[in-house]
Short mmCIF file of C-alpha atoms in Angstrom, two decimals:
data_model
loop_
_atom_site.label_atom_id
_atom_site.label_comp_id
_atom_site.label_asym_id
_atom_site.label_seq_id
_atom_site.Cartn_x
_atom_site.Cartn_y
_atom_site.Cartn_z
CA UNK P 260 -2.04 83.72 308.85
CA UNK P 261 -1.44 80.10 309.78
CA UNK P 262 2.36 80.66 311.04
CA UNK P 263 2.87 80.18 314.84
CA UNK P 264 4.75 83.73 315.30
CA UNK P 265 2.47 86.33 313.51
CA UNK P 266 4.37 89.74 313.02
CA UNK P 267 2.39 92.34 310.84
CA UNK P 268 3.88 95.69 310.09
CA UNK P 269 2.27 98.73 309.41
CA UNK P 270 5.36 100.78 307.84
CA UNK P 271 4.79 103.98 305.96
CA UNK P 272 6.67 107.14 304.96
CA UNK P 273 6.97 109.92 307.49
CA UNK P 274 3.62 112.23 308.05
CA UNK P 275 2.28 109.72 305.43
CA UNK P 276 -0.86 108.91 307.39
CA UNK P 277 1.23 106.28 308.93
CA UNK P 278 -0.14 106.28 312.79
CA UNK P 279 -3.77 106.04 311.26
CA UNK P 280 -2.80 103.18 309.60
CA UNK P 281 -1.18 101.19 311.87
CA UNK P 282 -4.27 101.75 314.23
CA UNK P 283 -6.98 101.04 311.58
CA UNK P 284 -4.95 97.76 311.38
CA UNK P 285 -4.93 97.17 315.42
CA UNK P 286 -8.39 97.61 315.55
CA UNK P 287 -8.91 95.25 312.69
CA UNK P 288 -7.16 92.78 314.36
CA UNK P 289 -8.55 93.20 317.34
CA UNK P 290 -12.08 92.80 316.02
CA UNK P 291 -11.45 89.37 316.07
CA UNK P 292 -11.56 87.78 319.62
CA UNK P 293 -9.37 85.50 319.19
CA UNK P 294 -6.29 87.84 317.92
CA UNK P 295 -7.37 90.73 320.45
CA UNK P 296 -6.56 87.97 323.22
CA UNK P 297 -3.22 87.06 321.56
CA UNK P 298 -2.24 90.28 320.42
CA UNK P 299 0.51 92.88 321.43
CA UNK P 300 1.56 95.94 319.70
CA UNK P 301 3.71 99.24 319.39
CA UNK P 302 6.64 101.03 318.02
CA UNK P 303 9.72 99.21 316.67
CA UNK P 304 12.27 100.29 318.61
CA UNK P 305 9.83 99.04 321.63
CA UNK P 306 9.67 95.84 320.28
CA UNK P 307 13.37 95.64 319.63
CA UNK P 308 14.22 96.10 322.78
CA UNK P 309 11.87 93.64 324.34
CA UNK P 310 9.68 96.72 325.99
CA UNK P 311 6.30 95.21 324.68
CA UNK P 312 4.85 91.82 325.84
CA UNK P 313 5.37 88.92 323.45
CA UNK P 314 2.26 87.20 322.25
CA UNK P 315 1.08 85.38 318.93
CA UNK P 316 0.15 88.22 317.57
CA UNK P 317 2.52 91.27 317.07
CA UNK P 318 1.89 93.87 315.27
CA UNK P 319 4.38 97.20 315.11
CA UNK P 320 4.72 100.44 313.06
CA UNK P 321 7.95 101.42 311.94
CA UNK P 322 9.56 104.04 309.03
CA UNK P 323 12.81 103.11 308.56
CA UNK P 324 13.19 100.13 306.38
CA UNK P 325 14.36 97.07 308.37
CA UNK P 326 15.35 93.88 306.07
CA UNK P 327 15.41 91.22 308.56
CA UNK P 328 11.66 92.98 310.28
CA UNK P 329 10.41 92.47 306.41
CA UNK P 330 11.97 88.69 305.97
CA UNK P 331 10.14 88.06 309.40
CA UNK P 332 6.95 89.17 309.11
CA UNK P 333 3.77 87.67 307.67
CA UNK P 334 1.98 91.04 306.98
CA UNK P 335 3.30 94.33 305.44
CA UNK P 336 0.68 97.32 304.90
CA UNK P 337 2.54 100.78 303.85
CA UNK P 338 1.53 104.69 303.49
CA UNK P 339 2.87 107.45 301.03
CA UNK P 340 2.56 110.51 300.00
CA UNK P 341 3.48 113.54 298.37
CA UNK P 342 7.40 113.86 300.02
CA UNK P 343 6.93 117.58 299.52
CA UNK P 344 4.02 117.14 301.83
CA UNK P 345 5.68 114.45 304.35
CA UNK P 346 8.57 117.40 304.71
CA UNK P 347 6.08 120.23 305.17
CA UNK P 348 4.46 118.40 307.70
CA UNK P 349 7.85 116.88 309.45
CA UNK P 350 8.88 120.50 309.70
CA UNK P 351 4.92 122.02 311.06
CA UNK P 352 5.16 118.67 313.62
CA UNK P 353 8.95 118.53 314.50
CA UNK P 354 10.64 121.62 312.96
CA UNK P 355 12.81 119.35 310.67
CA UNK P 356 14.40 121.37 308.25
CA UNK P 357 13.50 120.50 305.24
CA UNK P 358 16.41 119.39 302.65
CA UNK P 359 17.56 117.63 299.76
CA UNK P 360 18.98 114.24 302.01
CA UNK P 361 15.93 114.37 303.87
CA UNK P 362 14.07 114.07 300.18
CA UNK P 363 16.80 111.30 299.42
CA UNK P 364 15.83 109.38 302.64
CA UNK P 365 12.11 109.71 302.19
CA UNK P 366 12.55 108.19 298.46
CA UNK P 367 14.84 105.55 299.48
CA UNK P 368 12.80 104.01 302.19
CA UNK P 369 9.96 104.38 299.93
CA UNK P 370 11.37 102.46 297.57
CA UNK P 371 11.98 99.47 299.83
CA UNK P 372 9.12 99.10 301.47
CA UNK P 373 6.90 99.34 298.71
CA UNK P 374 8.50 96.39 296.67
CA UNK P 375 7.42 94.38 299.90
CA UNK P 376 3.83 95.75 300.96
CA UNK P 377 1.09 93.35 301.08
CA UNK P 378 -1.18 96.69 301.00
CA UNK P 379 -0.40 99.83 299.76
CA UNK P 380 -2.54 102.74 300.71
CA UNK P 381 -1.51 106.66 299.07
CA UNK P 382 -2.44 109.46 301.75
CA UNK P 383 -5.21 110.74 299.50
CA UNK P 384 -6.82 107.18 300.36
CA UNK P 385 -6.52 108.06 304.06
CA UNK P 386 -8.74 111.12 303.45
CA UNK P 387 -10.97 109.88 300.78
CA UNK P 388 -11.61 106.19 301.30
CA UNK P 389 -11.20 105.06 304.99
CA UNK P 390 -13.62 102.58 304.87
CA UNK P 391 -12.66 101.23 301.87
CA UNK P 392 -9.22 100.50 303.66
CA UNK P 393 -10.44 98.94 306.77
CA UNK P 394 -12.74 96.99 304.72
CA UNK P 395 -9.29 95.70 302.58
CA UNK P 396 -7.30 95.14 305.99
CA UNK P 397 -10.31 93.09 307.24
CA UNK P 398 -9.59 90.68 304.40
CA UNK P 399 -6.36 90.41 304.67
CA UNK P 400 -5.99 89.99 308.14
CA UNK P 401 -8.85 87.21 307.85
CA UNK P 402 -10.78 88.37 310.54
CA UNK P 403 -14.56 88.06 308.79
CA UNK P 404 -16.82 91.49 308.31
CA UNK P 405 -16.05 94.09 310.42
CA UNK P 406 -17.73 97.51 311.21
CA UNK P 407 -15.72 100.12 309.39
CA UNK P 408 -17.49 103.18 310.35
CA UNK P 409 -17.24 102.34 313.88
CA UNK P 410 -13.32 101.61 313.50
CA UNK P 411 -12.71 105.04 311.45
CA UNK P 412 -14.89 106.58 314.35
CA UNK P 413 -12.81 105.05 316.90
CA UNK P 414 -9.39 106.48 315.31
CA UNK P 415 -10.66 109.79 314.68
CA UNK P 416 -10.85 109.88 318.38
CA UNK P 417 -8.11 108.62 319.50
CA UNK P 418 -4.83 111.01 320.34
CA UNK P 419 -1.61 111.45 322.58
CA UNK P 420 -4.47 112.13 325.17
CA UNK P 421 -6.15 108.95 324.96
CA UNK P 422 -6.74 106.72 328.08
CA UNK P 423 -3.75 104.22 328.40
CA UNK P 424 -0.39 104.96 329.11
CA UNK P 425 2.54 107.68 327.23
CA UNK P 426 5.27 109.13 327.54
CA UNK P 427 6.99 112.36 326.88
CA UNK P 428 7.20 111.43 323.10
CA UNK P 429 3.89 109.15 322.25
CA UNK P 430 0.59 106.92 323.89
CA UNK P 431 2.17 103.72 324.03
CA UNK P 432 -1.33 101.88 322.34
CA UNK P 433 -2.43 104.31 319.43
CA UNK P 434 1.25 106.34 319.30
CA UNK P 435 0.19 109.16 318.54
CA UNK P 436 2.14 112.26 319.75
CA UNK P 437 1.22 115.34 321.50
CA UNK P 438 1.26 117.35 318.37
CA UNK P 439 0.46 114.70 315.96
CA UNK P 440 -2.01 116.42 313.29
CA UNK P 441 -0.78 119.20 311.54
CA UNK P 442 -2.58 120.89 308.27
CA UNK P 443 -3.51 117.72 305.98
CA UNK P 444 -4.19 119.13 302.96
CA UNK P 445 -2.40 117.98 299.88
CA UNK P 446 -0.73 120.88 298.50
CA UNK P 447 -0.60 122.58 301.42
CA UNK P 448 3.97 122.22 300.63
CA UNK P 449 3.75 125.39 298.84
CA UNK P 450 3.13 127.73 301.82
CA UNK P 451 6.22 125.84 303.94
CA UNK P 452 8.66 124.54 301.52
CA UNK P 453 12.15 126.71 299.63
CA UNK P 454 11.10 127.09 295.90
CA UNK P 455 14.40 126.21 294.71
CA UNK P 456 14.24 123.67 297.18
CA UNK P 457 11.81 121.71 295.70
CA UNK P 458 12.54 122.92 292.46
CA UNK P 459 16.17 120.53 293.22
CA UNK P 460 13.52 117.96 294.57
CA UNK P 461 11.56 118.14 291.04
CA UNK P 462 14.57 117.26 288.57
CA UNK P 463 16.40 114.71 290.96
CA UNK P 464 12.79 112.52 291.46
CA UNK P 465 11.25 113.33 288.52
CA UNK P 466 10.36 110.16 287.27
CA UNK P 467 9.12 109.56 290.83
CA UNK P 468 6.59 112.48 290.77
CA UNK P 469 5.34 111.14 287.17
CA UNK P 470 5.02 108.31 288.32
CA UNK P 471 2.70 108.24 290.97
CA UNK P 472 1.06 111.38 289.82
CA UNK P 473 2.29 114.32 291.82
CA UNK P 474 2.31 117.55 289.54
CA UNK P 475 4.96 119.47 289.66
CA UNK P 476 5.12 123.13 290.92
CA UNK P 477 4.59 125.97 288.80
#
């Protein structure tokens, strides 16, 4: 990291485990002294807009893909997941119905950022192997050991709740919102989604579901 603007990006697919990442990454960074000091962060469109302090450091989380916020920044780390999953959970959290362009969208994003991630990290990481990740985001960030168990334990507290400042949609540190966490499970699509939805899903993405190793339905 040895640029004089630092932006790192914690991108990720939709209900993707995306807010956990892009606070095990704060906290990473912020483990160092020296970044913590120097560092600002939040959503995109806040930085965008110039609603965030600007410091050396600047670290944001955004879904959509961006290609000048990818040219410009020094770090990339991205979630996935299951996109039946990401639209069950869009529709528990949001009441998104779930469709065939909203499959399309998920995909094509997906696609992007992926090609450009400096760290990659499936959803079935996020419940599996959190340590593991913090421990990987430690050494790419360059900020010497760090306590993962602490850090996990610090974002399994945090919420929309947290002490710091929100508003009506999110916490302006952590971004989480107000109903954030919704059933987790993988799987869990098949009591939420249209069969013949996803059965449209299954033979348009395919090769997608083969290949990162999502079975298809029954």
């Amino acid at each position: 990291m040895g640029m004089e603007s630092k932006l790192i990006v914690a991108s990720g697919m939709m209900r993707s485990g995306s807010t956990w990442l892009y606070n095990a990454t704060r906290l990473v960074l912020s483990s160092s002294p020296t970044i913590k000091n120097n560092l600002t962060c939040g959503w995109s469109g806040d930085w965008k807009y110039k609603k965030i302090p600007e410091k050396e450091y600047t670290l944001i989380k955004i879904h959509d893909f961006v290609q000048s916020i990818a040219d410009q920044a020094t770090l990339i780390v991205y979630s996935y997941r299951d996109i039946r999953d990401a639209m069950a959970s869009n529709w528990r959290a949001f009441g998104d119905s779930p469709t065939v362009e909203f499959a399309d969208y998920l995909i094509q994003m997906h696609e992007q950022w992926i090609n450009v991630a400096d760290l990659v990290v499936p959803y079935h990481r996020i419940l599996t192997g959190k340590n593991s990740i913090i421990e990987e985001l430690a050494q790419l960030c360059a900020v010497g050991s760090v306590n993962a168990s602490a850090i996990v334990d610090e974002i399994d507290n945090l919420s929309y709740e947290s002490e710091g400042d929100r508003d009506e949609v999110h916490h302006k540190t952590n971004l989480f919102h107000s109903n954030h966490i919704t059933d987790g499970r993988n799987g869990y699509w098949v009591n939420y989604l249209d069969p013949d939805l996803v059965q449209q899903i299954e033979m348009k993405y395919r090769d997608w579901f083969e290949k990162y190793g999502y079975a298809a339905s029954e």
